[in-house]
Coordinates of C-alpha atoms and ligand atoms in Angstrom, one line a residue:
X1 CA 258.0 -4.7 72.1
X2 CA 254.8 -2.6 71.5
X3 CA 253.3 -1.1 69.1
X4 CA 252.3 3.0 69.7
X5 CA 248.8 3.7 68.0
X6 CA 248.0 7.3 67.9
X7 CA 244.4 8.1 67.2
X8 CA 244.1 4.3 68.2
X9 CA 240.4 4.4 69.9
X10 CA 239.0 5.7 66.4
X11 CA 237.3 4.1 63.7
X12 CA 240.2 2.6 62.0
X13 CA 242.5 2.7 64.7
X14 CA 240.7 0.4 66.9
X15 CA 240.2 -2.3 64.3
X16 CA 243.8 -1.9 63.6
X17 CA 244.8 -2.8 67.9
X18 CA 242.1 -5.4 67.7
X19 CA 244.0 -6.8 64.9
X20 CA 247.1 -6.6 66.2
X21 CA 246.4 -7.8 69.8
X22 CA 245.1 -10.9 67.7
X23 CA 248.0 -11.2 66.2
X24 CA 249.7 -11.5 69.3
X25 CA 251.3 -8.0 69.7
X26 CA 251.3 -5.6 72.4
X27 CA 249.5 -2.2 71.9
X28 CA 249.9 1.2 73.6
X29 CA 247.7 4.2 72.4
X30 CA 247.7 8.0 72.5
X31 CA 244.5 9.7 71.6
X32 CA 243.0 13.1 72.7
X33 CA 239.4 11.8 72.2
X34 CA 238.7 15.0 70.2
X35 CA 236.8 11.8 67.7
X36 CA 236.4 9.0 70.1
X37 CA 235.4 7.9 73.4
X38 CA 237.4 6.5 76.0
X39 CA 235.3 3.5 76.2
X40 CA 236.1 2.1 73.2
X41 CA 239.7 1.3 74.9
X42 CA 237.5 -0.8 77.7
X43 CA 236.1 -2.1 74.4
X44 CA 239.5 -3.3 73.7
X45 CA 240.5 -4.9 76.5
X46 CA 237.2 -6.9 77.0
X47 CA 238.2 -8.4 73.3
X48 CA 241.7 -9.1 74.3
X49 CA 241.3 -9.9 78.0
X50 CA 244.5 -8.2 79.0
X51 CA 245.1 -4.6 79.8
X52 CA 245.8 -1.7 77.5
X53 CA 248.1 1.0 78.3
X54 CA 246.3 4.3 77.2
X55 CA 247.1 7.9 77.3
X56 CA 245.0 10.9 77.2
X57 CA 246.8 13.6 75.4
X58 CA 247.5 14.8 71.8
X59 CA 250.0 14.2 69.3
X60 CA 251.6 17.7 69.2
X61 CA 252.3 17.2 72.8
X62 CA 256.0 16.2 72.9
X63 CA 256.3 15.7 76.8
X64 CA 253.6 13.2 76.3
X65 CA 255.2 11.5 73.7
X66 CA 258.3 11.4 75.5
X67 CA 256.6 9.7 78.5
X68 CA 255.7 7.4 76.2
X69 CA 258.4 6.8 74.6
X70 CA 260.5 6.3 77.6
X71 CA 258.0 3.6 79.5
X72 CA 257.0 1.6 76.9
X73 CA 259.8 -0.5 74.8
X74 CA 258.3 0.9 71.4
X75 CA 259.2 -1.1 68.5
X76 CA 256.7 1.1 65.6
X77 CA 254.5 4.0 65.2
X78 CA 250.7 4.1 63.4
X79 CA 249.7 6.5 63.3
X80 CA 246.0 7.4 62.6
X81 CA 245.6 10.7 64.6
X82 CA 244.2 13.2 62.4
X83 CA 241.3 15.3 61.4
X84 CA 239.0 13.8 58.5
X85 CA 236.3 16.2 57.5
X86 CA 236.9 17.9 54.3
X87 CA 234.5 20.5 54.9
X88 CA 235.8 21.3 57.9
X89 CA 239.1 21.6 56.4
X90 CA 237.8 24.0 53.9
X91 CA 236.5 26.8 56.5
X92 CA 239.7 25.7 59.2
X93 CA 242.7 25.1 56.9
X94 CA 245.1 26.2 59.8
X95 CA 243.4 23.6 62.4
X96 CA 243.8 21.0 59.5
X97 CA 247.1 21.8 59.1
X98 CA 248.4 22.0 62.4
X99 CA 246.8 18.7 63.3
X100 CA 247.3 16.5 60.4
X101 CA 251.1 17.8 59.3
X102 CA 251.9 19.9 62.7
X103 CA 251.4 16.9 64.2
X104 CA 252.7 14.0 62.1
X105 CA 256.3 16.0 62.6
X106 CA 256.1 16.2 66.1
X107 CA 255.4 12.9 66.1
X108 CA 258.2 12.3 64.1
X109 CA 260.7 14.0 66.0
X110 CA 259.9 12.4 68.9
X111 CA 260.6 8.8 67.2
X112 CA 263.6 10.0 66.0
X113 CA 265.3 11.4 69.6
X114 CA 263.7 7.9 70.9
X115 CA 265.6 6.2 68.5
X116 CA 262.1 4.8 66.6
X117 CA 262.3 4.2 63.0
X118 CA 259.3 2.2 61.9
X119 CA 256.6 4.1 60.7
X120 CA 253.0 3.6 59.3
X121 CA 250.9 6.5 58.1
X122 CA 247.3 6.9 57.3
X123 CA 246.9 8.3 54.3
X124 CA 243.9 8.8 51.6
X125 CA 243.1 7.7 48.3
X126 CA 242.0 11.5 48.4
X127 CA 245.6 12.5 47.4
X128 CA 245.0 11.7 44.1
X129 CA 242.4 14.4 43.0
X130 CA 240.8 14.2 39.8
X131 CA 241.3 10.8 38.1
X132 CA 243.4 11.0 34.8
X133 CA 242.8 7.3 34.4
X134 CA 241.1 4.5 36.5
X135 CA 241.8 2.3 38.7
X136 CA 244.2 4.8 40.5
X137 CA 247.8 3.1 41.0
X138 CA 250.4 4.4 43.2
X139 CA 252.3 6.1 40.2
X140 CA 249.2 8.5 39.5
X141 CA 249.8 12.2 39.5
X142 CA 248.7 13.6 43.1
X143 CA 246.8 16.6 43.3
X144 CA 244.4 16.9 46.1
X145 CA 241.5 18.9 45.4
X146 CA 240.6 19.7 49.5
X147 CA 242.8 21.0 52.2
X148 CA 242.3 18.2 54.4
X149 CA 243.8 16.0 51.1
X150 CA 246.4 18.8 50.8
X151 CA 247.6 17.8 54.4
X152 CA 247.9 14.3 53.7
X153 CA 250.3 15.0 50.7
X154 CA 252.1 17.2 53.1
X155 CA 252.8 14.5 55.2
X156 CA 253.8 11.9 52.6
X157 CA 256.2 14.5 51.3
X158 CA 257.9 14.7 54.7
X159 CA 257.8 10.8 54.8
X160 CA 259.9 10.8 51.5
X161 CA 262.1 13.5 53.0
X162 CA 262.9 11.5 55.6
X163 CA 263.2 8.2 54.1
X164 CA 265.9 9.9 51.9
X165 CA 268.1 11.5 54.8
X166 CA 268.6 8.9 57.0
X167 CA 268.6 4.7 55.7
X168 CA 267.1 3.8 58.8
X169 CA 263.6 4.8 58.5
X170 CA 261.3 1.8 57.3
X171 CA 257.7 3.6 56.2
X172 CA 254.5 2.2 55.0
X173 CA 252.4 5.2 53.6
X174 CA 248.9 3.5 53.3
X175 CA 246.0 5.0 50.9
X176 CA 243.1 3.9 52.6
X177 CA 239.8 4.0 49.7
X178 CA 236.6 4.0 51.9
X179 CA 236.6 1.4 55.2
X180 CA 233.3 0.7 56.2
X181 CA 232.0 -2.0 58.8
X182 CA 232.7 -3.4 62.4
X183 CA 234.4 -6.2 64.1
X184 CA 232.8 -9.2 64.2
X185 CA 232.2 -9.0 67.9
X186 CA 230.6 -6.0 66.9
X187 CA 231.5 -3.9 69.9
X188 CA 234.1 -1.7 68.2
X189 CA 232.8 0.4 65.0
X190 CA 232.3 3.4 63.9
X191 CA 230.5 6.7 66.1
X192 CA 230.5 9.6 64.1
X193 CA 229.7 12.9 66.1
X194 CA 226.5 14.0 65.4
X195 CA 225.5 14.1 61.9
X196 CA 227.7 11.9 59.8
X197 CA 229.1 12.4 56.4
X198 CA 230.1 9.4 55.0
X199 CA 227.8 7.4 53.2
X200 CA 227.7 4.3 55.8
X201 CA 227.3 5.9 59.1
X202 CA 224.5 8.0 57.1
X203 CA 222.3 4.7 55.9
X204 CA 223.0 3.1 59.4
X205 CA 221.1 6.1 60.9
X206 CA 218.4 5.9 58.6
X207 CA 218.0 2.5 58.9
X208 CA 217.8 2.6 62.8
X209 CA 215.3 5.9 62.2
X210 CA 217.4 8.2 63.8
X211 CA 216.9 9.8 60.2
X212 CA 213.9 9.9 58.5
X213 CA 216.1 9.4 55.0
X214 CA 219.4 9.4 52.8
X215 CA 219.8 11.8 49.8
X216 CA 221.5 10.9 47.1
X217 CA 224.1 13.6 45.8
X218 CA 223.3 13.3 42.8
X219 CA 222.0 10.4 39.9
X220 CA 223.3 12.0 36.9
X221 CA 226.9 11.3 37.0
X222 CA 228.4 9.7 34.1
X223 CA 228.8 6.3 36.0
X224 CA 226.4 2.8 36.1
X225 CA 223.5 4.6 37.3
X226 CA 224.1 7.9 37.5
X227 CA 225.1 7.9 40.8
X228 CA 229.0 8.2 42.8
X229 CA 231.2 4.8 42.9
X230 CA 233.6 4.1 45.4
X231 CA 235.9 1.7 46.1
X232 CA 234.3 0.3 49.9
X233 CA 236.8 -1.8 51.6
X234 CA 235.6 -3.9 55.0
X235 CA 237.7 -2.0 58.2
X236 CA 239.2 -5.6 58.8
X237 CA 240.6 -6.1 55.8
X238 CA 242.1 -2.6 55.8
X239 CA 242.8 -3.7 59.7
X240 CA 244.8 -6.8 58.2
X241 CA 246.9 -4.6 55.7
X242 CA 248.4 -2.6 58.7
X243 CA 249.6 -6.0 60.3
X244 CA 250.9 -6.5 56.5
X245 CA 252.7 -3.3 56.3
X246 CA 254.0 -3.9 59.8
X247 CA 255.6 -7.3 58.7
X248 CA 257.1 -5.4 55.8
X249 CA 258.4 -2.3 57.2
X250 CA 260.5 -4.7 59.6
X251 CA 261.9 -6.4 57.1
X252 CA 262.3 -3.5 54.5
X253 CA 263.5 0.1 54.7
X254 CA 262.6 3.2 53.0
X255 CA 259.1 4.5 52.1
X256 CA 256.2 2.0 50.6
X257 CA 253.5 3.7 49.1
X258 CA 250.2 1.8 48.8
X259 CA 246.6 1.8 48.1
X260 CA 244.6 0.0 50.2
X261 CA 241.6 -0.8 48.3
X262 CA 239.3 -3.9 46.8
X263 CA 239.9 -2.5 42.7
X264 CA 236.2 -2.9 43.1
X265 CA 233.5 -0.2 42.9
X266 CA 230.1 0.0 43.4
X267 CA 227.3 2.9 43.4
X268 CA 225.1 4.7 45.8
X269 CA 222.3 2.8 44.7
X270 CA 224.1 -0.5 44.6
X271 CA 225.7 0.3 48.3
X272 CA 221.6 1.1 49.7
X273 CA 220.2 -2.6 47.6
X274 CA 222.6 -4.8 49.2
X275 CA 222.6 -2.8 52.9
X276 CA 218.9 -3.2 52.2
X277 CA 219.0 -7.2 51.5
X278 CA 221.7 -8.2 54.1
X279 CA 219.8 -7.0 56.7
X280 CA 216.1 -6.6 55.7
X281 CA 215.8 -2.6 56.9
X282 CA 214.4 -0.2 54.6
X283 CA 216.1 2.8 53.3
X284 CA 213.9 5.0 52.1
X285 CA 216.0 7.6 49.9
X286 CA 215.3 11.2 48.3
X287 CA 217.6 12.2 45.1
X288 CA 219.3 15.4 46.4
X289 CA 221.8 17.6 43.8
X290 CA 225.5 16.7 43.6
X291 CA 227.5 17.0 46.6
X292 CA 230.5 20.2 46.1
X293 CA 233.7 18.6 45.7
X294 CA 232.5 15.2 44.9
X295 CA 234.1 13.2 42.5
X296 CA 232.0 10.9 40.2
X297 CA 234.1 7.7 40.6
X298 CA 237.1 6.5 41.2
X299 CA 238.8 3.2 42.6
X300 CA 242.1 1.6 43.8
X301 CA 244.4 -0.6 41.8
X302 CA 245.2 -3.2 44.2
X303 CA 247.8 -5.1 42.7
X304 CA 250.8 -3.2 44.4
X305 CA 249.6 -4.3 48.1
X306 CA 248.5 -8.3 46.4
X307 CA 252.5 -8.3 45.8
X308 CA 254.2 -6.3 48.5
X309 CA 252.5 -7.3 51.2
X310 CA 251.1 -10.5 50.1
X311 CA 247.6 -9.0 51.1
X312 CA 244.4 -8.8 49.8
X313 CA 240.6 -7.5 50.5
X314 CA 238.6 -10.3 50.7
X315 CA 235.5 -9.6 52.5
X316 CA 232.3 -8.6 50.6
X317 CA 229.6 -5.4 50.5
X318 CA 227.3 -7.4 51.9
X319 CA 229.5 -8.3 54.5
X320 CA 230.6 -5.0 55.3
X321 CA 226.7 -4.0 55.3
X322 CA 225.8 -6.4 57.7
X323 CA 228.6 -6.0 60.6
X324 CA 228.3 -1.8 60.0
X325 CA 224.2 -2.8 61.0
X326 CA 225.4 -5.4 63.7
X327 CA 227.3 -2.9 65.2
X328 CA 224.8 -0.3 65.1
X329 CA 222.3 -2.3 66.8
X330 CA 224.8 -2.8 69.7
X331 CA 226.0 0.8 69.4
X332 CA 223.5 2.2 72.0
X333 CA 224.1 -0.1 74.3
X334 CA 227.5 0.0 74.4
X335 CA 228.7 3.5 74.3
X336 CA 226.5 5.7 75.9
Ligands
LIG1 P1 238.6 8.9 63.5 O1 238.3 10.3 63.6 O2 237.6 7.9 63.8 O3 240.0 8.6 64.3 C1 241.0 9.5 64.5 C2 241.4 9.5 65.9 O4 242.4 10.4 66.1 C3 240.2 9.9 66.8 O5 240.1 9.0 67.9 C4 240.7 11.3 67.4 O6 240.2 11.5 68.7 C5 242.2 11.1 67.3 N1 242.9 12.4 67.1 C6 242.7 13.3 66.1 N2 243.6 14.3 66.3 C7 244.4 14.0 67.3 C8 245.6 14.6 68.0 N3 246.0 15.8 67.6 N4 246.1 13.9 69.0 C9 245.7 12.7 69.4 N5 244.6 12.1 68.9 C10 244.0 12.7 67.8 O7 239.1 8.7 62.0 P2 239.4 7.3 61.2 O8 238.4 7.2 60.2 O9 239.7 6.3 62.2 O10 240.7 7.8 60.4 C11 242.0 7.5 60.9 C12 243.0 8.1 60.0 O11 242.9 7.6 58.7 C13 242.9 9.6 59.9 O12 244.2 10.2 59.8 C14 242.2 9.8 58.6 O13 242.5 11.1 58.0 C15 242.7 8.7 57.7 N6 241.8 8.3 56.7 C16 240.5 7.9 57.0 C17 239.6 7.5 56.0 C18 238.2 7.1 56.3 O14 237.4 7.0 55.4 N7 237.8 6.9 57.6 C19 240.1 7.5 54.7 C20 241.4 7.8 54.4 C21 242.2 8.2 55.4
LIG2 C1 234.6 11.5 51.5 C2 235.6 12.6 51.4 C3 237.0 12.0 51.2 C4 237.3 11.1 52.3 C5 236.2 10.0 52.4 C6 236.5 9.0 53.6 C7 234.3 14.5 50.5 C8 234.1 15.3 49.3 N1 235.2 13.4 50.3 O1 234.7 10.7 50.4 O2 237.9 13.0 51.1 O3 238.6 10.4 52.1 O4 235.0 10.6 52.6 O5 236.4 9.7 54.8 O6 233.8 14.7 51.6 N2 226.7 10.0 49.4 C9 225.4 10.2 49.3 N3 224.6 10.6 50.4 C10 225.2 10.8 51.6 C11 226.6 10.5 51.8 C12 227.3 10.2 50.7 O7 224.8 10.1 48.2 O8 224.5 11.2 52.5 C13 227.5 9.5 48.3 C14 228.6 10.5 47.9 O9 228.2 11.4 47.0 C15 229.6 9.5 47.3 C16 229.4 8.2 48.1 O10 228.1 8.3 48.6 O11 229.3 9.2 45.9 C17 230.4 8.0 49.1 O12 230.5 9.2 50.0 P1 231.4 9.2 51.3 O13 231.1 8.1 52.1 O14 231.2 10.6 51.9 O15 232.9 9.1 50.7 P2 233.7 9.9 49.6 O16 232.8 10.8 48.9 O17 234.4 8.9 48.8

């Protein structure tokens, strides 16, 4: 039996197949490469040595999904395919929409005339909004403060529709914090388009001088130093909680919501000292005003994931620093 990734050649999908191959199952993936290239599935089958089946095409596309559906003996759905910019999502709402839910319920409606009931979504600690306490559990009130959050609530609304109407569905609806890093072979990673967002991808361009430096949103934040916390969590850690939730979700029916996060956060500046110590680059750094729509802090409560899925984050900042910078080196090299 396989296991359909949509979205699977991007950022977090990738480390999720890579994962998965490791652990010994098979992999099919549908992605439109409107965020990825289609080398990063060569990427893929280098690491694993075998072939990978993978399909060009979107995931409102139900003839595509009934191809797939019908040649490949499909045991579970993830599915990361979705749009992730919140700024975009502000000025395209209806593109956001259409994508992220339009597309989750085709998705879903194909799995269900296939017969397919296990499910694992990709959603965001971003449903959460505006903390009314720290560290966010699963139970906190959700009220997303973007569009592109909005749709992700959508979507777990649906999931907890359909884990009502029918006994069969098994769902894992996973609240990623903020992945960061590579694979240690460092040939898969993360390739924003153009100019990144994300704090990361940002200081990985500055430190390669692709950028001449990083603003700071802000340093006057009520937080450590002033400046926004977040709760980083190393790709293959979050890579390992899918093949968690997997495990549980075929075992266990019904919807399982959970963060997937370290319960640890740490600042901007405290995110640029250890990038800047694990791997001796220097980041020079301007203090720019606060970001619209940023949050000051906030961070997961982990414990949910440490007992449902017997999982845990375990690998450090610095880690995470130094394979993001690994992988960047290699980045040129490897996807042209
Ligand atoms: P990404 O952009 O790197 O990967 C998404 C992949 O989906 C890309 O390869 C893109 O080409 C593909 N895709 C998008 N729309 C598609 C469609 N309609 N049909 C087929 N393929 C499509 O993003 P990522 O960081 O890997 O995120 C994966 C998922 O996790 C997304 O749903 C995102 O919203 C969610 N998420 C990401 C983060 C994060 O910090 N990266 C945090 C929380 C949640
Ligand atoms: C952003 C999104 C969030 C999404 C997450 C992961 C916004 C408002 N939020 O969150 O919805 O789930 O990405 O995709 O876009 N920072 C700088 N300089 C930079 C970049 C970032 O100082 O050039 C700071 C930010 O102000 C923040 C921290 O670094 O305090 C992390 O930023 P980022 O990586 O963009 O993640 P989030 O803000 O958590």
């Amino acid at each position: 039996m396989s296991i359909l990734l949509t979205g699977g050649l991007g950022f977090i999908g990738s480390h999720v197949a890579a994962s998965l191959l490791e652990h010994g199952h098979d992999v099919v993936i549908l992605d439109n490469l409107c965020n990825s290239q289609a080398s990063v599935a060569r990427q893929l089958e280098l690491l694993c040595a075998k072939p990978i089946p993978f399909y060009e095409g979107d995931v409102r596309d139900n003839a595509i999904l009934a191809t797939i559906f019908s040649k490949h003996p499909i045991a579970a759905v993830m599915h990361f395919a979705g749009l992730k910019s919140v700024a975009q999502s502000a000025t395209d709402p209806l593109l956001y929409f259409d994508n992220n839910v339009g597309g989750t319920i085709t998705l879903l409606q194909a799995m269900q005339q296939h017969g397919i009931y296990q499910f694992i979504f990709s959603s965001s600690a971003t449903v959460y909004g505006i903390p009314q306490y720290l560290p966010y559990d699963e139970v906190h009130p959700t009220c997303p403060i973007n569009p592109y959050g909005r749709t992700k609530l959508q979507a777990e609304e649906i999931l907890a529709d359909l884990a009502v109407s029918d006994k069969r569905w098994a769902i894992a609806s996973l609240r990623y914090f903020n992945p960061i890093g590579a694979h240690p072979s460092y040939t898969i990673g993360e390739l924003p388009n153009d100019q990144p967002n994300n704090l990361m991808p940002y200081i990985n361009q500055v430190a390669s001088k692709q950028r001449p430096f990083l603003t700071v949103f802000g340093n006057d934040y009520d937080t450590k130093d002033g400046t926004g916390e977040r709760d980083y969590i190393h790709v293959m850690d979050l890579a390992e909680g899918h093949v968690a939730a997997l495990r549980l979700i075929q075992k266990s029916a019904g919807l399982h919501t959970l963060n997937l996060g370290t319960g640890q956060p740490y600042s901007v500046l405290e995110m640029i000292q250890t990038f800047e110590k694990a791997t001796g680059q220097s980041i020079p750094m301007k203090i720019g005003p606060r970001r619209q729509g940023d949050l000051p802090i906030y961070y997961a409560c982990a414990d949910k994931a440490k007992v449902i899925l017997q999982w845990e984050a375990k690998r450090t900042l610095k880690e995470m620093c130094e394979s993001a910078w690994k992988f960047e080196l290699q980045r040129q090299s490897l996807f042209k």
